[in-house]
Amino acid sequence: MGNTFGHLFRITTFGESHGGGVGVVVDGCPPQLEISAEEIQVELDRRRPGQSKIVTPRKEADTCEILSGVFEGKTLGTPIAMLVRNKDTRSQDYDEMAQTYRPSHADATYDAKYGIRNWQGGGRSSARETIGRVAAGAIAKKILKTVAGVEIIGYVKRIKDLEGVIDPNNVTLEQVESNIVRCPDAECAERMIEKIEQVGRVGDSIGGVVECVARHLPKGLGSPVFDKLEADLAKGVMSLPASKGFEIGSGFAGTLLTGSEHNDEFSIAEDGEIRTSTNRSGGIQGGISNGENIILRVAFKPTATIRKEQRTVTRDRVETILAAKGRHDPCVLPRAVPMVEAMVALVLCDHLLRHQGQCGTLKP
Amino acid sequence: MGNTFGHLFRITTFGESHGGGVGVVVDGCPPQLEISAEEIQVELDRRRPGQSKIVTPRKEADTCEILSGVFEGKTLGTPIAMLVRNKDTRSQDYDEMAQTYRPSHADATYDAKYGIRNWQGGGRSSARETIGRVAAGAIAKKILKTVAGVEIIGYVKRIKDLEGVIDPNNVTLEQVESNIVRCPDAECAERMIEKIEQVGRVGDSIGGVVECVARHLPKGLGSPVFDKLEADLAKGVMSLPASKGFEIGSGFAGTLLTGSEHNDEFSIAEDGEIRTSTNRSGGIQGGISNGENIILRVAFKPTATIRKEQRTVTRDRVETILAAKGRHDPCVLPRAVPMVEAMVALVLCDHLLRHQGQCGTLKP
Amino acid sequence: MGNTFGHLFRITTFGESHGGGVGVVVDGCPPQLEISAEEIQVELDRRRPGQSKIVTPRKEADTCEILSGVFEGKTLGTPIAMLVRNKDTRSQDYDEMAQTYRPSHADATYDAKYGIRNWQGGGRSSARETIGRVAAGAIAKKILKTVAGVEIIGYVKRIKDLEGVIDPNNVTLEQVESNIVRCPDAECAERMIEKIEQVGRVGDSIGGVVECVARHLPKGLGSPVFDKLEADLAKGVMSLPASKGFEIGSGFAGTLLTGSEHNDEFSIAEDGEIRTSTNRSGGIQGGISNGENIILRVAFKPTATIRKEQRTVTRDRVETILAAKGRHDPCVLPRAVPMVEAMVALVLCDHLLRHQGQCGTLKP
Amino acid sequence: MGNTFGHLFRITTFGESHGGGVGVVVDGCPPQLEISAEEIQVELDRRRPGQSKIVTPRKEADTCEILSGVFEGKTLGTPIAMLVRNKDTRSQDYDEMAQTYRPSHADATYDAKYGIRNWQGGGRSSARETIGRVAAGAIAKKILKTVAGVEIIGYVKRIKDLEGVIDPNNVTLEQVESNIVRCPDAECAERMIEKIEQVGRVGDSIGGVVECVARHLPKGLGSPVFDKLEADLAKGVMSLPASKGFEIGSGFAGTLLTGSEHNDEFSIAEDGEIRTSTNRSGGIQGGISNGENIILRVAFKPTATIRKEQRTVTRDRVETILAAKGRHDPCVLPRAVPMVEAMVALVLCDHLLRHQGQCGTLKP
């Protein structure tokens, strides 16, 4: 049951990195939404391998087929199934993986849990699984945009110790997509790219932080007490491969302030709306959106796959040495951006429908 | 539906800070577990107001009544309902709250969502709601301890900029409970207490970081891909009031390392078990527990309620000035420790049962 | 997890027949609904023991306390917890039950499942558990009535072989409540009452059929494919104690017709609405309400508790003879009427909110 | 969210009768179960169109592709996605359906709910959707058989007024499959076949009753109070197309007995097990399996699609006359047998895992 996410807008992903393919079933999508395979492909192309010189050069088209739920260009309200075929090239590169556990990967834990695993390319724990999330997230984004004008924009905030200067309230998708590392601070982006290439050359890897903003979200989304908006956002992004931390608004840095420094004072805007003067809350108070921008950050560890030699063990409990063969991402951050956006969109879309379900009827 | 947490070990909390009471229904508890109201009360007393000079002096006994699901000292397998009555002292202190929104509280967002709120003492958004979590968490802890010897220990790691030196692998409950701030670094604890008192005297507040460790957890818990163990832990603790950030293992600091520095190499222990030499993964790989200690951190913002004057607005959209009256916690951290432990226990217990449900039958 | 029902309008019941009490938590209720304890008590009084000479004479007031979720007469949108205290008269009558399994009761199966049971008065399997359902159903009815003018009326259609002649399209609550057996066919009701009294005198019991109609339900409720409206209604009523069968519309009798006899032809009503000329579908087509009256029937077996001697066994696997002591219902049907109505209301209310959640936004 | 069924063993179906295909994702399957596409195909062939002269002659191979979750012949514990391609022959036969609502079909209600529908061949409401259920059911059956030796056998009990004489305790799959109508009473089967052919020749249709037995089910499955075993079975089969009624054990007929006639007395079997002398309970008491055979019946209405002329209306609210063109099943019962078995298997398998999850740990 761990492969389903959301309550009213609910997705179920399937597939391993090798085998028939990966995909997703989206249940609960509102009917009559205009959507096309092309729109979904745009997002998939942002997470695709081989898209630039700083990501894994493995070439996969990742072409998405919509199997159901869309008719004459519109959603039917019935499940939308989407499938991306694997090229299924069971490579010699992976043979060692049948026996040898890659450090800080899921090989050993999958074996511990299930007593069996598809060891080709990581199987179910491969980041290829996120294809289904990104495809479903494209639909969630479209709903949020259509219904409420919501914009969701993610970007690379930091690579190792290189941190960009970016204003989440004004950053644009164009700025994000203007360079291959997806950091809208152009000058910093250049240094990031250089760093990633340098690390890749020596067979090592690095991590960093993705920041994401959701703008124009209506007030009132989020369901206390367990399904607080930040709690569901945290779960969503912490379910992404390689994520190690989550912050909303002021995050960990906020713990260094006093209450009088941290609180967001209220005021009345020119349009008569209640607004906060600052946004250390990150757009959420008491688990419910307050109409300010949702701002969150996700820490991604350095890619576990490296070409350097590491000590490890085999399935049969023999100590050995492993150095990854084949190609890999020296840094997942550029490709993690659309994944974070997708998870944020899925959470917000689900809560939009949930809010409408509970509070749409009786409220005057 | 946001008031239910967990799948197989599932809790539903109810209640506002004023009114009939707060409580919880625990569904799915294994039968024949020995449990007493006294054991649950021990945990409730750790989160109780008035327990020391650095928490809110409001006196509430928070006595827990078990309404159902326990018979002759053992669980029946049927729902365990637990109720703590409110003293329901509708105080003059709260009258202003009917109209005036407290900055960085849930007053304004509850009104935006529901068009109505119980404005006495925060209503449903009050931290009194966590009584139900802590009571249910006591049962979850007992199950984890009984079935697998799991120990869950939380403590205050940092108050504002005062950070304790604590070894999560060896810290004891006795050390945690040896001082009122629940920081097992005794020397640092003294400075923390002093700081909290000083801040309280001037009507301000501070935040910090709670760290929590789960030891002796079996391998194999966690359900890829959305219900990864760290994702459910993140959701659990990020649903606590005042939480702003979450880290597992190396967390945000891990993003400053390279892959070769960050990876946890495998080795074979003396008992033949597969172990990792380091634990930057925080006990979880690929969303599944690997048998090492689970280590996580939660950032709590400075308490929103302060006696200092702040600019705010009323329900009728008039700007005004607010200074909280009455008593409040200048720092929630000491009382947050049992809350974090409870959420961690609830997540781990649920995943223990889920793992047993899926993988208990056919695995040789 | 089996003690929760519904997705958006979701209830969790708790409690055994003896012990602290029985109750329910209602999560997901729309805010700002006017509701009072008195309205809920009206429904509870319809299922109360001791209400007439043909039901068990055990006297319990079954007074409902609203613990949370209602403020100044209106729902808050937060969980509504309701509690009915047990009088907890651990009677000598029950001592034998600790060891001896009552035929066609849940004693043996609870022991088989849990290895423990509260043997006083049936524990969790007692029909007292339905108090929570009826209390929550009263709220669901109020929502359905307020939002869409929906009326739900149940009544006794048949007792053993005595079947009333009742028009579901025009029957009124007043007719149902005009006699103690809750059969709106007054002449038949008299014979039913006589039959029940006669059976009760000889220590035996009888069953029958409850029919229930929901009128003025909007078109479009129900979620294909598993959560078809009739599927959720079937689950709801088949979860009531003593139910053995369910029919929607033409039911089992419909299998004796040909398609040309059974199909409901469409026509255009005077108001321009699409209507069916007949209603063998029972108000549901393809799992979705079609605007006609929902009509369903539930079979209830004769009460398992009888004073006649029966062969049975003890917990220790010794054969023995049992004759129930104490008072019991010779026929559960009159008290089952409000239970059936409650389950129907809970299903319809949940689907009303679910429909609004999925289809409320984008449909032009 | 209505397209998902089950809690621990959980399936999600997708697909319309025309378009990319129909399929299912099975989540929560225990790992290391041996399963092959061939085993699944056996069940799919039992529900396939064109299998005999009494079902619709439309030829579709319904070949199942396993996309994920199985590796080297064994389940991985990760989602098993299965896909059956549609031949997607958008026939002229269906053009009229874009505008004209077929009586007692889902055309009008889908439009009322979603404002849009895939009108080709019934779209999502087509019985083709059950392909996913039957494929998933094949896996559930395999688990039940492997873990506990459970056998599930369905058969046609009645066609219109022709009722077979069948002993559910001893009927075999071979007997069921020995004739094309799937009624193990060979003599009655002949008359049923004749009747179906005769009805088909005049363009009409008929219905009937499927009975299903589950043998060797362990005691203790089922989760009081809402997820009683009979409640989940009722939901499962009432979610099948064309079902109108459900009975467990004595069913509606049981309401004609007195309690002393109806109760199942207990005795001790030769092997020391507690057994019931009769089985009017249908294998379930208090919502929990008691180790006796589960016996249930499902009423299926006469097929709604008939070639006879019927009055109906168009989408634009104009009255008209419709006579179905093309081929159809004059009686769905023979093909409904594997569907009923599948739903029963899905419910029992889910409850097997749920029971193991809750009660597998602590029970001595």
mmCIF file of N, CA and C in Angstrom, chain C residues 113-187:
data_model
loop_
_atom_site.group_PDB
_atom_site.id
_atom_site.type_symbol
_atom_site.label_atom_id
_atom_site.label_comp_id
_atom_site.label_asym_id
_atom_site.label_seq_id
_atom_site.Cartn_x
_atom_site.Cartn_y
_atom_site.Cartn_z
ATOM 1 N N LYS C 113 -9.837 -15.092 16.913
ATOM 2 C CA LYS C 113 -9.049 -14.023 16.297
ATOM 3 C C LYS C 113 -8.067 -13.392 17.274
ATOM 4 N N TYR C 114 -8.587 -12.996 18.430
ATOM 5 C CA TYR C 114 -7.785 -12.177 19.329
ATOM 6 C C TYR C 114 -7.173 -12.964 20.489
ATOM 7 N N GLY C 115 -7.718 -14.157 20.767
ATOM 8 C CA GLY C 115 -7.237 -14.909 21.916
ATOM 9 C C GLY C 115 -7.688 -14.306 23.240
ATOM 10 N N ILE C 116 -8.560 -13.341 23.171
ATOM 11 C CA ILE C 116 -9.074 -12.636 24.349
ATOM 12 C C ILE C 116 -10.368 -11.968 23.919
ATOM 13 N N ARG C 117 -11.319 -11.823 24.867
ATOM 14 C CA ARG C 117 -12.496 -11.017 24.559
ATOM 15 C C ARG C 117 -13.105 -10.506 25.845
ATOM 16 N N ASN C 118 -13.799 -9.382 25.713
ATOM 17 C CA ASN C 118 -14.593 -8.889 26.832
ATOM 18 C C ASN C 118 -15.911 -9.644 26.751
ATOM 19 N N TRP C 119 -16.055 -10.627 27.590
ATOM 20 C CA TRP C 119 -17.202 -11.534 27.481
ATOM 21 C C TRP C 119 -18.460 -10.975 28.141
ATOM 22 N N GLN C 120 -18.375 -9.795 28.723
ATOM 23 C CA GLN C 120 -19.563 -9.224 29.376
ATOM 24 C C GLN C 120 -20.510 -8.650 28.338
ATOM 25 N N GLY C 121 -21.634 -9.308 28.142
ATOM 26 C CA GLY C 121 -22.679 -8.749 27.282
ATOM 27 C C GLY C 121 -22.277 -8.638 25.823
ATOM 28 N N GLY C 122 -21.313 -9.423 25.397
ATOM 29 C CA GLY C 122 -20.958 -9.409 23.981
ATOM 30 C C GLY C 122 -19.785 -8.505 23.667
ATOM 31 N N GLY C 123 -19.397 -7.668 24.623
ATOM 32 C CA GLY C 123 -18.236 -6.805 24.410
ATOM 33 C C GLY C 123 -18.406 -5.940 23.176
ATOM 34 N N ARG C 124 -17.391 -5.963 22.319
ATOM 35 C CA ARG C 124 -17.402 -5.114 21.131
ATOM 36 C C ARG C 124 -18.442 -5.572 20.114
ATOM 37 N N SER C 125 -18.828 -6.853 20.150
ATOM 38 C CA SER C 125 -19.774 -7.348 19.150
ATOM 39 C C SER C 125 -21.216 -7.051 19.543
ATOM 40 N N SER C 126 -21.399 -6.452 20.697
ATOM 41 C CA SER C 126 -22.745 -6.083 21.130
ATOM 42 C C SER C 126 -23.345 -5.033 20.202
ATOM 43 N N ALA C 127 -24.667 -5.068 20.059
ATOM 44 C CA ALA C 127 -25.337 -4.054 19.240
ATOM 45 C C ALA C 127 -25.247 -2.670 19.875
ATOM 46 N N ARG C 128 -24.772 -2.591 21.108
ATOM 47 C CA ARG C 128 -24.546 -1.261 21.700
ATOM 48 C C ARG C 128 -23.570 -0.450 20.861
ATOM 49 N N GLU C 129 -22.703 -1.121 20.153
ATOM 50 C CA GLU C 129 -21.733 -0.414 19.303
ATOM 51 C C GLU C 129 -22.432 0.492 18.304
ATOM 52 N N THR C 130 -23.660 0.116 17.908
ATOM 53 C CA THR C 130 -24.350 0.913 16.878
ATOM 54 C C THR C 130 -24.802 2.269 17.399
ATOM 55 N N ILE C 131 -24.698 2.497 18.688
ATOM 56 C CA ILE C 131 -25.007 3.829 19.217
ATOM 57 C C ILE C 131 -24.163 4.881 18.500
ATOM 58 N N GLY C 132 -22.900 4.600 18.337
ATOM 59 C CA GLY C 132 -22.019 5.550 17.653
ATOM 60 C C GLY C 132 -22.449 5.788 16.214
ATOM 61 N N ARG C 133 -22.876 4.734 15.548
ATOM 62 C CA ARG C 133 -23.318 4.882 14.156
ATOM 63 C C ARG C 133 -24.570 5.758 14.067
ATOM 64 N N VAL C 134 -25.499 5.497 14.996
ATOM 65 C CA VAL C 134 -26.767 6.235 14.950
ATOM 66 C C VAL C 134 -26.531 7.710 15.283
ATOM 67 N N ALA C 135 -25.648 7.974 16.236
ATOM 68 C CA ALA C 135 -25.339 9.368 16.587
ATOM 69 C C ALA C 135 -24.701 10.087 15.398
ATOM 70 N N ALA C 136 -23.737 9.422 14.758
ATOM 71 C CA ALA C 136 -23.089 10.026 13.593
ATOM 72 C C ALA C 136 -24.072 10.141 12.432
ATOM 73 N N GLY C 137 -24.936 9.143 12.309
ATOM 74 C CA GLY C 137 -25.936 9.167 11.234
ATOM 75 C C GLY C 137 -26.879 10.350 11.375
ATOM 76 N N ALA C 138 -27.160 10.751 12.602
ATOM 77 C CA ALA C 138 -28.038 11.907 12.810
ATOM 78 C C ALA C 138 -27.423 13.162 12.210
ATOM 79 N N ILE C 139 -26.103 13.273 12.328
ATOM 80 C CA ILE C 139 -25.420 14.424 11.730
ATOM 81 C C ILE C 139 -25.438 14.319 10.204
ATOM 82 N N ALA C 140 -25.181 13.125 9.704
ATOM 83 C CA ALA C 140 -25.195 12.918 8.247
ATOM 84 C C ALA C 140 -26.561 13.260 7.664
ATOM 85 N N LYS C 141 -27.602 12.812 8.353
ATOM 86 C CA LYS C 141 -28.969 13.128 7.900
ATOM 87 C C LYS C 141 -29.184 14.634 7.844
ATOM 88 N N LYS C 142 -28.696 15.315 8.870
ATOM 89 C CA LYS C 142 -28.898 16.777 8.938
ATOM 90 C C LYS C 142 -28.194 17.458 7.768
ATOM 91 N N ILE C 143 -27.017 17.010 7.448
ATOM 92 C CA ILE C 143 -26.288 17.588 6.313
ATOM 93 C C ILE C 143 -27.055 17.331 5.012
ATOM 94 N N LEU C 144 -27.452 16.090 4.811
ATOM 95 C CA LEU C 144 -28.160 15.732 3.573
ATOM 96 C C LEU C 144 -29.456 16.537 3.436
ATOM 97 N N LYS C 145 -30.146 16.705 4.544
ATOM 98 C CA LYS C 145 -31.404 17.457 4.546
ATOM 99 C C LYS C 145 -31.145 18.936 4.254
ATOM 100 N N THR C 146 -30.117 19.472 4.901
ATOM 101 C CA THR C 146 -29.824 20.903 4.781
ATOM 102 C C THR C 146 -29.324 21.258 3.393
ATOM 103 N N VAL C 147 -28.428 20.440 2.877
ATOM 104 C CA VAL C 147 -27.786 20.761 1.606
ATOM 105 C C VAL C 147 -28.690 20.458 0.424
ATOM 106 N N ALA C 148 -29.414 19.339 0.502
ATOM 107 C CA ALA C 148 -30.105 18.896 -0.706
ATOM 108 C C ALA C 148 -31.527 18.438 -0.471
ATOM 109 N N GLY C 149 -32.012 18.599 0.738
ATOM 110 C CA GLY C 149 -33.389 18.202 0.998
ATOM 111 C C GLY C 149 -33.611 16.698 0.988
ATOM 112 N N VAL C 150 -32.541 15.945 1.155
ATOM 113 C CA VAL C 150 -32.661 14.483 1.117
ATOM 114 C C VAL C 150 -33.398 13.966 2.358
ATOM 115 N N GLU C 151 -34.331 13.050 2.128
ATOM 116 C CA GLU C 151 -35.056 12.371 3.204
ATOM 117 C C GLU C 151 -34.686 10.903 3.206
ATOM 118 N N ILE C 152 -34.397 10.352 4.363
ATOM 119 C CA ILE C 152 -34.108 8.920 4.469
ATOM 120 C C ILE C 152 -35.108 8.296 5.431
ATOM 121 N N ILE C 153 -35.868 7.334 4.940
ATOM 122 C CA ILE C 153 -36.889 6.707 5.779
ATOM 123 C C ILE C 153 -36.766 5.190 5.693
ATOM 124 N N GLY C 154 -36.541 4.570 6.832
ATOM 125 C CA GLY C 154 -36.505 3.112 6.915
ATOM 126 C C GLY C 154 -37.735 2.613 7.634
ATOM 127 N N TYR C 155 -38.068 1.366 7.424
ATOM 128 C CA TYR C 155 -39.238 0.789 8.103
ATOM 129 C C TYR C 155 -39.158 -0.727 8.013
ATOM 130 N N VAL C 156 -39.938 -1.371 8.865
ATOM 131 C CA VAL C 156 -39.992 -2.827 8.826
ATOM 132 C C VAL C 156 -40.909 -3.245 7.679
ATOM 133 N N LYS C 157 -40.361 -3.971 6.747
ATOM 134 C CA LYS C 157 -41.117 -4.433 5.588
ATOM 135 C C LYS C 157 -41.724 -5.809 5.866
ATOM 136 N N ARG C 158 -40.965 -6.630 6.549
ATOM 137 C CA ARG C 158 -41.442 -7.984 6.797
ATOM 138 C C ARG C 158 -40.909 -8.466 8.134
ATOM 139 N N ILE C 159 -41.757 -9.183 8.882
ATOM 140 C CA ILE C 159 -41.342 -9.910 10.093
ATOM 141 C C ILE C 159 -41.659 -11.373 9.804
ATOM 142 N N LYS C 160 -40.649 -12.206 9.817
ATOM 143 C CA LYS C 160 -40.844 -13.614 9.424
ATOM 144 C C LYS C 160 -41.647 -13.630 8.121
ATOM 145 N N ASP C 161 -42.858 -14.171 8.114
ATOM 146 C CA ASP C 161 -43.612 -14.260 6.854
ATOM 147 C C ASP C 161 -44.714 -13.212 6.755
ATOM 148 N N LEU C 162 -44.711 -12.257 7.678
ATOM 149 C CA LEU C 162 -45.724 -11.196 7.634
ATOM 150 C C LEU C 162 -45.155 -9.977 6.910
ATOM 151 N N GLU C 163 -45.650 -9.715 5.709
ATOM 152 C CA GLU C 163 -45.088 -8.629 4.896
ATOM 153 C C GLU C 163 -46.079 -7.490 4.746
ATOM 154 N N GLY C 164 -45.644 -6.282 5.038
ATOM 155 C CA GLY C 164 -46.485 -5.116 4.920
ATOM 156 C C GLY C 164 -46.578 -4.626 3.478
ATOM 157 N N VAL C 165 -47.638 -3.884 3.197
ATOM 158 C CA VAL C 165 -47.795 -3.249 1.884
ATOM 159 C C VAL C 165 -47.490 -1.767 2.066
ATOM 160 N N ILE C 166 -46.370 -1.335 1.518
ATOM 161 C CA ILE C 166 -45.880 0.020 1.785
ATOM 162 C C ILE C 166 -45.357 0.619 0.491
ATOM 163 N N ASP C 167 -45.693 1.852 0.240
ATOM 164 C CA ASP C 167 -45.200 2.543 -0.951
ATOM 165 C C ASP C 167 -43.985 3.382 -0.559
ATOM 166 N N PRO C 168 -42.790 2.950 -0.937
ATOM 167 C CA PRO C 168 -41.582 3.674 -0.503
ATOM 168 C C PRO C 168 -41.548 5.116 -1.001
ATOM 169 N N ASN C 169 -42.267 5.405 -2.061
ATOM 170 C CA ASN C 169 -42.213 6.748 -2.625
ATOM 171 C C ASN C 169 -43.019 7.754 -1.813
ATOM 172 N N ASN C 170 -43.923 7.241 -0.977
ATOM 173 C CA ASN C 170 -44.797 8.158 -0.253
ATOM 174 C C ASN C 170 -44.842 7.941 1.248
ATOM 175 N N VAL C 171 -44.175 6.926 1.725
ATOM 176 C CA VAL C 171 -44.219 6.642 3.155
ATOM 177 C C VAL C 171 -43.640 7.819 3.949
ATOM 178 N N THR C 172 -44.200 8.061 5.145
ATOM 179 C CA THR C 172 -43.718 9.174 5.973
ATOM 180 C C THR C 172 -43.132 8.651 7.290
ATOM 181 N N LEU C 173 -42.281 9.480 7.878
ATOM 182 C CA LEU C 173 -41.697 9.139 9.169
ATOM 183 C C LEU C 173 -42.799 8.964 10.216
ATOM 184 N N GLU C 174 -43.823 9.778 10.111
ATOM 185 C CA GLU C 174 -44.924 9.691 11.064
ATOM 186 C C GLU C 174 -45.583 8.312 10.996
ATOM 187 N N GLN C 175 -45.799 7.827 9.776
ATOM 188 C CA GLN C 175 -46.379 6.492 9.623
ATOM 189 C C GLN C 175 -45.487 5.433 10.259
ATOM 190 N N VAL C 176 -44.183 5.570 10.043
ATOM 191 C CA VAL C 176 -43.247 4.594 10.590
ATOM 192 C C VAL C 176 -43.290 4.603 12.115
ATOM 193 N N GLU C 177 -43.302 5.798 12.672
ATOM 194 C CA GLU C 177 -43.222 5.920 14.122
ATOM 195 C C GLU C 177 -44.592 5.768 14.803
ATOM 196 N N SER C 178 -45.641 5.518 14.018
ATOM 197 C CA SER C 178 -46.989 5.433 14.597
ATOM 198 C C SER C 178 -47.225 4.129 15.357
ATOM 199 N N ASN C 179 -46.313 3.165 15.190
ATOM 200 C CA ASN C 179 -46.465 1.943 15.989
ATOM 201 C C ASN C 179 -45.099 1.422 16.417
ATOM 202 N N ILE C 180 -45.096 0.564 17.409
ATOM 203 C CA ILE C 180 -43.833 0.188 18.045
ATOM 204 C C ILE C 180 -42.996 -0.768 17.212
ATOM 205 N N VAL C 181 -43.568 -1.347 16.187
ATOM 206 C CA VAL C 181 -42.784 -2.273 15.374
ATOM 207 C C VAL C 181 -42.161 -1.561 14.167
ATOM 208 N N ARG C 182 -42.576 -0.305 13.948
ATOM 209 C CA ARG C 182 -42.060 0.533 12.857
ATOM 210 C C ARG C 182 -42.382 -0.029 11.474
ATOM 211 N N CYS C 183 -43.610 -0.573 11.356
ATOM 212 C CA CYS C 183 -44.122 -0.984 10.039
ATOM 213 C C CYS C 183 -45.270 -0.056 9.674
ATOM 214 N N PRO C 184 -45.127 0.710 8.614
ATOM 215 C CA PRO C 184 -46.148 1.722 8.298
ATOM 216 C C PRO C 184 -47.472 1.136 7.787
ATOM 217 N N ASP C 185 -47.526 -0.174 7.564
ATOM 218 C CA ASP C 185 -48.802 -0.821 7.236
ATOM 219 C C ASP C 185 -49.444 -1.167 8.580
ATOM 220 N N ALA C 186 -50.367 -0.326 9.031
ATOM 221 C CA ALA C 186 -50.876 -0.393 10.405
ATOM 222 C C ALA C 186 -51.500 -1.749 10.710
ATOM 223 N N GLU C 187 -52.215 -2.280 9.769
ATOM 224 C CA GLU C 187 -52.909 -3.554 10.010
ATOM 225 C C GLU C 187 -51.889 -4.668 10.174
#
